[in-house]
Each structure stands twice: as C-alpha cells, then as structure tokens.
Short mmCIF file of C-alpha atoms and ligand atoms in Angstrom, two decimals:
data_model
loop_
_atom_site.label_atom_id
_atom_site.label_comp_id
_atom_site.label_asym_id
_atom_site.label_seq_id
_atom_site.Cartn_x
_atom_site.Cartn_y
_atom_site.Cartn_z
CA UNK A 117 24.50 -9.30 1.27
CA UNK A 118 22.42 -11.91 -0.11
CA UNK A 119 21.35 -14.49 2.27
CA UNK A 120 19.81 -15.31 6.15
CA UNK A 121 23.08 -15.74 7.19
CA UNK A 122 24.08 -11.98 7.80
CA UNK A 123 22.99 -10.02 10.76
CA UNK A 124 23.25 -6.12 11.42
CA UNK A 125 21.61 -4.69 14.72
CA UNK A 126 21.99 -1.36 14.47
CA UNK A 127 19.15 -1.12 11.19
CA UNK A 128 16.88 -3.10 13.16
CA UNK A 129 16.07 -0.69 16.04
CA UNK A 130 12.64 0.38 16.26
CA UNK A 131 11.10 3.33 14.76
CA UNK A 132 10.92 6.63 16.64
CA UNK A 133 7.63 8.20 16.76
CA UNK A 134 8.72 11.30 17.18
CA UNK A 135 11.15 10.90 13.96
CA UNK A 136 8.50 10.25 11.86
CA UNK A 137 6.38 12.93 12.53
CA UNK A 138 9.23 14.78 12.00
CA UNK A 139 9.53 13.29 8.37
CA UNK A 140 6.33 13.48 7.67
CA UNK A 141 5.90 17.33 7.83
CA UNK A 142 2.74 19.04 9.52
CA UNK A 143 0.65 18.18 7.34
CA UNK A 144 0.10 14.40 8.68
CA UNK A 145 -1.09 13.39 11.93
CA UNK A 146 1.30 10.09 12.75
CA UNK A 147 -0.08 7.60 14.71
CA UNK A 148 2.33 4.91 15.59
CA UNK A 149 1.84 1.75 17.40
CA UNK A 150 4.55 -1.09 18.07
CA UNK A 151 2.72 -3.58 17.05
CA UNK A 152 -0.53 -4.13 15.40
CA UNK A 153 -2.59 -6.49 12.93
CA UNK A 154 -2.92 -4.08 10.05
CA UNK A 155 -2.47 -0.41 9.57
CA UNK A 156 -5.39 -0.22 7.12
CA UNK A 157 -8.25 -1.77 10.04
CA UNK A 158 -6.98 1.25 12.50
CA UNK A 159 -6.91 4.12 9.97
CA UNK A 160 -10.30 2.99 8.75
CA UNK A 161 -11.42 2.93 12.16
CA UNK A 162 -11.18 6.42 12.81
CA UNK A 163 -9.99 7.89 9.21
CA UNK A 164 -9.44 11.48 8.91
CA UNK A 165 -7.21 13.23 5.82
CA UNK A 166 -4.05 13.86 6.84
CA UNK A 167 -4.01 10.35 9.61
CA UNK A 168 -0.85 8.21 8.52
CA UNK A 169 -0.74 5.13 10.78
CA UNK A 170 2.68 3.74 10.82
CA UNK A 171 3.36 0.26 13.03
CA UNK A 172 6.76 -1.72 13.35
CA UNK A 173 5.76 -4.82 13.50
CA UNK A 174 2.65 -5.27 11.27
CA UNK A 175 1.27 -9.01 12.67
CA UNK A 176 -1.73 -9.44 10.20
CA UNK A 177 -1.07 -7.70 7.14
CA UNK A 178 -4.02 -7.41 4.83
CA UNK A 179 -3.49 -8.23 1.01
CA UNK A 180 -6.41 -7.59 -1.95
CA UNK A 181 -8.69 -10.42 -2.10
CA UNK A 182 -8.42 -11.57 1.52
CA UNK A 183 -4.59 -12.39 0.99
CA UNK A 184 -1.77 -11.37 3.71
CA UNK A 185 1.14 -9.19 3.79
CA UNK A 186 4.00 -10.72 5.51
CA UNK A 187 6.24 -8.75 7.86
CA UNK A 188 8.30 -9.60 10.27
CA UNK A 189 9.80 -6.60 12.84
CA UNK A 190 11.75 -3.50 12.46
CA UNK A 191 12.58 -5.00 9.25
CA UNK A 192 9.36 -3.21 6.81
CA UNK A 193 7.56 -0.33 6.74
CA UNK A 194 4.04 -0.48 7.14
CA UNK A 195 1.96 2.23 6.74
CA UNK A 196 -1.75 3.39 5.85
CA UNK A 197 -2.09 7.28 4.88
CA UNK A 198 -5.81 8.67 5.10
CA UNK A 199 -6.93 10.70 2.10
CA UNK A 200 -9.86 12.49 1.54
CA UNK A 201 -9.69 12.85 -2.26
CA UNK A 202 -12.66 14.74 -3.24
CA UNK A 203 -12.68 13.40 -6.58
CA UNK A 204 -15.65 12.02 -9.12
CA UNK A 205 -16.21 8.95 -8.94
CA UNK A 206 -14.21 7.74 -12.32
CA UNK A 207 -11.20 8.82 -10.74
CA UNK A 208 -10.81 6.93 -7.75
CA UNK A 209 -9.31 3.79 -9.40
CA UNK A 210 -6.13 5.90 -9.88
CA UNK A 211 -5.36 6.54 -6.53
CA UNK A 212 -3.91 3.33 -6.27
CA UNK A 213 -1.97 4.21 -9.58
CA UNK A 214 -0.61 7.60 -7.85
CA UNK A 215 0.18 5.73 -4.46
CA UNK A 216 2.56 3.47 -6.70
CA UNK A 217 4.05 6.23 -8.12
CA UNK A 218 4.59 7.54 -4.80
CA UNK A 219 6.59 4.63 -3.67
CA UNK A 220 8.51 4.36 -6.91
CA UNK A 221 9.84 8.08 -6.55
CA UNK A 222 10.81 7.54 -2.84
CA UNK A 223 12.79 4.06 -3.30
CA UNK A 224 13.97 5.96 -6.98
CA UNK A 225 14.86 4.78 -10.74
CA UNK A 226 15.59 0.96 -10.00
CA UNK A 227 11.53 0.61 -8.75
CA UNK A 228 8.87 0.20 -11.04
CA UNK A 229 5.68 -0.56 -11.19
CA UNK A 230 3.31 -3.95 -11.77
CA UNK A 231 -0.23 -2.85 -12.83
CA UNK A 232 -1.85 -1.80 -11.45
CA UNK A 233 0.62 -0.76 -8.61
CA UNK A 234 3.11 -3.72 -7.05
CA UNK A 235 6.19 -2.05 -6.80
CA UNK A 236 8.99 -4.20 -8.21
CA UNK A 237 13.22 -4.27 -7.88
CA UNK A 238 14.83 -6.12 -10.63
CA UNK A 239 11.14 -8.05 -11.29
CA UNK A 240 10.80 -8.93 -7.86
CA UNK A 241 8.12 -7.52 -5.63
CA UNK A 242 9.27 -5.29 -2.84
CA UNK A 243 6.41 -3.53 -2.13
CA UNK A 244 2.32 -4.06 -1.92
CA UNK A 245 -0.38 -1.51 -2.22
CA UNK A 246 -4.26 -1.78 -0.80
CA UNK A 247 -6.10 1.12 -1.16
CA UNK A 248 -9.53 0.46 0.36
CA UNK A 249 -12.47 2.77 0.84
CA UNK A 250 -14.43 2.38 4.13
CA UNK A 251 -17.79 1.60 4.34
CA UNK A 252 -18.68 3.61 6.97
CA UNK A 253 -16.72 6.70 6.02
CA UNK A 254 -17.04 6.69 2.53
CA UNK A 255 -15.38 9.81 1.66
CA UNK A 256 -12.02 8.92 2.53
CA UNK A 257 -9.40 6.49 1.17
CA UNK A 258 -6.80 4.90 3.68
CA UNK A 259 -4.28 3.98 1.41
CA UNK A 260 -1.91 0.90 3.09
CA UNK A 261 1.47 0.53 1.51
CA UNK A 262 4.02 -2.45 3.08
CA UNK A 263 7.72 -1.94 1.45
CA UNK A 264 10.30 -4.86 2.36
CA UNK A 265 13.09 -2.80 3.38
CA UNK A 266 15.79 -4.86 6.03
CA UNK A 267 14.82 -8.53 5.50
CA UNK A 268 17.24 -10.93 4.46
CA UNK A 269 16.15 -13.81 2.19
CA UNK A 270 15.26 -16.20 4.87
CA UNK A 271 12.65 -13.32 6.37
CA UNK A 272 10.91 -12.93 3.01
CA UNK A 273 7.63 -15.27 2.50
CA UNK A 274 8.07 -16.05 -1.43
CA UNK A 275 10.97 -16.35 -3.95
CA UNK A 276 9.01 -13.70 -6.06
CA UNK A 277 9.74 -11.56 -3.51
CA UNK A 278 12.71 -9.30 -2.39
CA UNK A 279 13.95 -6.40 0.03
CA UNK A 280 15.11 -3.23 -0.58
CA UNK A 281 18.46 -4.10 1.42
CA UNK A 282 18.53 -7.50 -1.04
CA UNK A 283 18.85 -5.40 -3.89
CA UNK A 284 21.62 -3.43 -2.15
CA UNK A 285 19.65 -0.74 -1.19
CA UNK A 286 20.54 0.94 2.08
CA UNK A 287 17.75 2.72 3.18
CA UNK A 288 16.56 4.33 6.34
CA UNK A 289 12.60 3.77 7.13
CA UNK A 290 11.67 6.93 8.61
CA UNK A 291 13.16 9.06 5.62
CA UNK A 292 11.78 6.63 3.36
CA UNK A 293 8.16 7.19 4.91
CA UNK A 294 9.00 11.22 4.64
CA UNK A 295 9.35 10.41 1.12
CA UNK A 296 6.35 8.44 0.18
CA UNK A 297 4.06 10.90 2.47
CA UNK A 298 5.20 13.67 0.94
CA UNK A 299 4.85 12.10 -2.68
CA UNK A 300 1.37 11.04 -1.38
CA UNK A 301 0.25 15.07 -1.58
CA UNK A 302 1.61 15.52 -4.74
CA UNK A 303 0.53 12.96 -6.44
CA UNK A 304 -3.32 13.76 -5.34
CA UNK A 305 -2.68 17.63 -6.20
CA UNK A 306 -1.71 16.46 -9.35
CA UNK A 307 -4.61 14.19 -10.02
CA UNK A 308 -7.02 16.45 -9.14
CA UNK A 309 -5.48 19.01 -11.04
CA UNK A 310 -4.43 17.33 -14.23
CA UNK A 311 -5.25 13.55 -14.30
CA UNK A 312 -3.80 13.08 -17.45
CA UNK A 313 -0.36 14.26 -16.71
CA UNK A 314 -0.57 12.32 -13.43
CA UNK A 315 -1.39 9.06 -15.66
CA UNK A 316 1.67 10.15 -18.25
CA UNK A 317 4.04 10.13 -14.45
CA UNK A 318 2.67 7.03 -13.74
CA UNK A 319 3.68 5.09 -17.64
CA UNK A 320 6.99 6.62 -17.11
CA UNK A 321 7.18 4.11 -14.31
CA UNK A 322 5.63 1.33 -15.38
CA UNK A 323 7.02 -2.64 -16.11
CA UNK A 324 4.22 -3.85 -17.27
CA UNK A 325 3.57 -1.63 -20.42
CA UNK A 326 5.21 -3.60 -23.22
CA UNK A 327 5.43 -7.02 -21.89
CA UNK A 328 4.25 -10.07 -22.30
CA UNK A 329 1.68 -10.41 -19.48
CA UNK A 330 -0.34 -13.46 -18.16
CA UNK A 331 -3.79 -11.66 -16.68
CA UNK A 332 -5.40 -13.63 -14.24
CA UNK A 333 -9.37 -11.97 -14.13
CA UNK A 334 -11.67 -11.97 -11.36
CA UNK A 335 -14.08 -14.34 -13.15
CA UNK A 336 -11.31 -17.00 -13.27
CA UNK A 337 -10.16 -16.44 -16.66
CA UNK A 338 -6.65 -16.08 -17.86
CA UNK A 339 -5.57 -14.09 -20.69
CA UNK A 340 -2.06 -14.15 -22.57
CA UNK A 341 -1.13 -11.20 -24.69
CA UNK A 342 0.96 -7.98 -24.69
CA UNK A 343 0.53 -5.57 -22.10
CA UNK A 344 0.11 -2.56 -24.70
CA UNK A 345 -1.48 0.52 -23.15
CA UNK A 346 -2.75 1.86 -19.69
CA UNK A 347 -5.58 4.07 -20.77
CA UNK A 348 -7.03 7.40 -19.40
CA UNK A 349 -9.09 5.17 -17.21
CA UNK A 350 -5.78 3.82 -15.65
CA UNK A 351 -6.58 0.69 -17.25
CA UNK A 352 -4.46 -2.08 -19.03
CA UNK A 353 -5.07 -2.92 -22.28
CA UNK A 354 -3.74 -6.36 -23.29
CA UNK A 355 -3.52 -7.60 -27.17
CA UNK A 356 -4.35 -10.99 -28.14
CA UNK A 357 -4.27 -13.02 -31.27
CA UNK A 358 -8.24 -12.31 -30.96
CA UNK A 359 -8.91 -9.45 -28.72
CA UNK A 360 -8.07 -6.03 -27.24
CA UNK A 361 -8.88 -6.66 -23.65
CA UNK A 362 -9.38 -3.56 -21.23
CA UNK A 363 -8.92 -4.40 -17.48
CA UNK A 364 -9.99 -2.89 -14.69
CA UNK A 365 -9.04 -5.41 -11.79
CA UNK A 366 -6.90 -8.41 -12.44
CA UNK A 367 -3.46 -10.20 -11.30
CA UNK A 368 -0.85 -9.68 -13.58
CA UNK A 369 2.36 -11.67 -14.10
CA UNK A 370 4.97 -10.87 -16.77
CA UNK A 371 6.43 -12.79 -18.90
CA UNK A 372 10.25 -14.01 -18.17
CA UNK A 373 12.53 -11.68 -20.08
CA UNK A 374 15.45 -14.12 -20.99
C1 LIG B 281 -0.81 -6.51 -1.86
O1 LIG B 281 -1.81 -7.40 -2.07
O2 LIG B 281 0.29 -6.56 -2.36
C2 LIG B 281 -1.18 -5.41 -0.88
C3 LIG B 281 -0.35 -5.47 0.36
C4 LIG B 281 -0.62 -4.28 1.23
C5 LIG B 281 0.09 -4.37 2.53
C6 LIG B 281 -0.03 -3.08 3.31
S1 LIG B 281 1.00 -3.08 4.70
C7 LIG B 281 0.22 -1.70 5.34
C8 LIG B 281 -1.27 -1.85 5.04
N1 LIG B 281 -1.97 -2.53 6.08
C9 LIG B 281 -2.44 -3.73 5.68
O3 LIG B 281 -3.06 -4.55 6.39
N2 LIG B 281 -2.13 -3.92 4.36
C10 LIG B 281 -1.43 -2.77 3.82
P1 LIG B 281 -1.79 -8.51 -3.20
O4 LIG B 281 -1.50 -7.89 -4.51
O5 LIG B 281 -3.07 -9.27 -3.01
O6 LIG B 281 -0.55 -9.41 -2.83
C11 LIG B 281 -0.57 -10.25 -1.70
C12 LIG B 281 0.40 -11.39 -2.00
O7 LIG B 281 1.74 -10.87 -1.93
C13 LIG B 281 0.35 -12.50 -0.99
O8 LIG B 281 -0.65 -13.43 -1.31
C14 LIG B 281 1.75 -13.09 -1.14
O9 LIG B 281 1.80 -13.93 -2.28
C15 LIG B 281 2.60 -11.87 -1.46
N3 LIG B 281 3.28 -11.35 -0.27
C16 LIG B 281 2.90 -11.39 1.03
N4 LIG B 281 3.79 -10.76 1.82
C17 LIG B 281 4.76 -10.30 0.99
C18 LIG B 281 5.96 -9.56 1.20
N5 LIG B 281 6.35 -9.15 2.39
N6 LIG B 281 6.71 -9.28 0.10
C19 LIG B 281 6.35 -9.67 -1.14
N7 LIG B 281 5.23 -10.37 -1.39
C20 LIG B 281 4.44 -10.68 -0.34
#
C-alpha cells in the first residue's frame, strides 16, 4: 500500500451528510457542502458554537501565514468546528494545543503532535490545524482541521507529508470526524476547567518536547537548540548554547533522529 499505483473505489465515495450528523451527536449543527474553497471562510461567515462545516472536496485550503492546504476529493477530511470558548484572553493560544490533542486521540497512539499542533505519523505530517478568530465575530473560534486520510503518495503535495491510509491506517472519515468533534468538547471542558491538566494531556502527546528542533521565528530568525519544555502558557521553550528561548508563534522542524 505504498504508492499511486493502487486504486480502491469503494473508500472514495462521498461523504453522507446525514452520517455525519449522525457522528457528530446533537450537539453540532453539520453543515456540509460538496465542494468548497475552505471550511474556515464559511464557518467564519456565519459562526455560531456548535456549527461544524465539513466539505469533500476542499478546493482552496487555507494554511497559517497565507499558505494552502492541499486536498484532493473524497480522499481528506476537511472540517472547521465553531467554538465559542468563553475564556480570558491568555488562554486562547491553547485552543489550538487542545484541537491537536483532539486529532491525536481520534487517529490514536501512532499520532503525535508538532508544536504547536501539526499532527504527525511516523514524523510525517498528516494533519494541519488553523484556528483563526474572526474579526467580525470576535467571540468565537472556528477551528479548521484537514487530516490526509485516503491519498496515495502521488495525491500528497510534499514528501514531508503522508496519509493516514500510507501509514496503514484504515480509517473511515465520518467516524473519524465523530471522533475529533466529540474530543473537540472535551478538550474545551477541560481547559476551561483545569488548564493545567489539559496542558499535561497535551505533553503526553507531544514530538517535539525533547528534540532537537530548528525554530524558524516570525522576524526571520532561526534558532537551533533542544526543544525542552512547553510551558503553562503552551509555549516552547528551546535551549541554546546561549539562550532559553520562549516561543509563542514559530515553524518548527525536528531534527532527523538517525
Ligand atoms: C496548516 O498550516 O497546517 C493548517 C492547515 C489547515 C487546513 C484546514 S482544512 C480545513 C480548514 N479550512 C481551511 O481553509 N484550512 C483548514 P501550515 O502549518 O501553515 O502548513 C501549511 C503547509 O503544509 C503548506 O505550505 C504545505 O507545505 C503543507 N501542506 C499543504 N497541504 C498539505 C497536506 N495535504 N498534507 C501535508 N502537508 C501539506
């Protein structure tokens, strides 16, 4: 199962609206469309907690920074899940943290979790996060989440990158999104509740803590040192020969392990 070559119809039928609400419990709306540019521009359109937009065929992916999610369709699952997290203000940066976390439970103990929340199989990024906070409704976070779930190798935009089927994962999308919604709720409960036990879930998934990291900062610079604490802020904290470096945004990349 490991190349372009290899085709299997029946996992690429569309999604079933009526499925996912189904998964997703009463307590989400679904709103599903075919086909759309990006999940996160509708749900910020009209966000409301409990709104999950779900699309099959995601045609202009939003990444952070102006960057693009790649999907081709009935192969992903794209989704953006409208929270209203009534939280102060120091808090927000972990939703992105607890949406990780999220994903990591659904897919289960072979995902982990770049900082601050790519989800990675075997090192290799199956799944992107963008949590963004509209401008117009500030109150509510719409919280997009892509996962690479069907594609074969030749479908997949970067060698970095991989699928949950590459990594011999056989997975069915709708119960997959059941999973992350529902892991969505908790995860927000918890933070609200107890931040620093949600925080302590979210180490217990991490890659990053530990390794050798390469941070690339939004003011251009580039660090090298050893990825050796996420802090109660959510934040990494990255030794150098010179400095202890906290980071609130950044790209990370890990050091090879071999
Ligand atoms: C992310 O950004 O990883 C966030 C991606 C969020 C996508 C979801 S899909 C549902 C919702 N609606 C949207 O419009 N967006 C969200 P970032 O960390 O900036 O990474 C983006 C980079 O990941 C790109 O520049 C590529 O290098 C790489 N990339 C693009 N498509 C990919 C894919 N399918 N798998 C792995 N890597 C990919």
């Amino acid at each position: 199962m490991s190349d372009g070559k290899l085709w299997d119809p029946p996992r690429r039928r569309p999604l079933d609206p009526a499925a996912l609400s189904a998964a997703a419990g009463p307590a989400w709306r679904v709103e599903y469309a075919e086909a759309a540019p990006s999940t996160n521009a509708l749900a910020a359109d009209h966000p409301e907690a409990g709104l999950v937009v779900v699309v099959d065929h995601q045609t202009a992916g939003r990444g952070r920074l102006d960057r693009s999610w790649a999907t081709p369709a009935h192969v992903s699952l794209t989704m953006s899940a409208v929270l209203e997290p009534d939280l102060p203000p120091e808090r927000w940066p972990l939703l992105p943290l607890i949406a990780g976390v999220a994903v990591a439970t659904a897919v289960g103990p072979r995902a982990k979790l770049k900082w601050p929340n790519d989800v990675l199989i075997d090192d290799q990024k199956v799944c992107g996060i963008l949590v963004e906070r509209p401008a117009a409704f500030p109150s509510y976070a719409v919280v997009g989440i892509g996962i690479n779930v069907d594609q074969v190798r030749s479908e997949l935009p970067l060698p970095t990158a991989t699928s949950l089927r590459l990594a011999g994962l056989d997975v069915d999308r709708t119960e997959l999104f059941g999973a992350i919604v529902a892991g969505l709720r908790d995860g927000l409960a918890e933070l609200r509740s107890d931040p620093g036990a949600a925080l302590q879930t979210y180490r217990t998934h991490s890659a990053t803590l530990g390794r050798s990291v390469s941070v690339y900062l939004p003011d251009d610079r580039v660090v090298h040192g050893l990825a050796c604490e996420i802090d109660d802020d959510g934040k990494l904290v990255v030794e150098t020969p010179t400095e202890r470096l906290v980071v609130g945004a950044g790209d990370v990349v890990h050091a090879r392990l071999d």
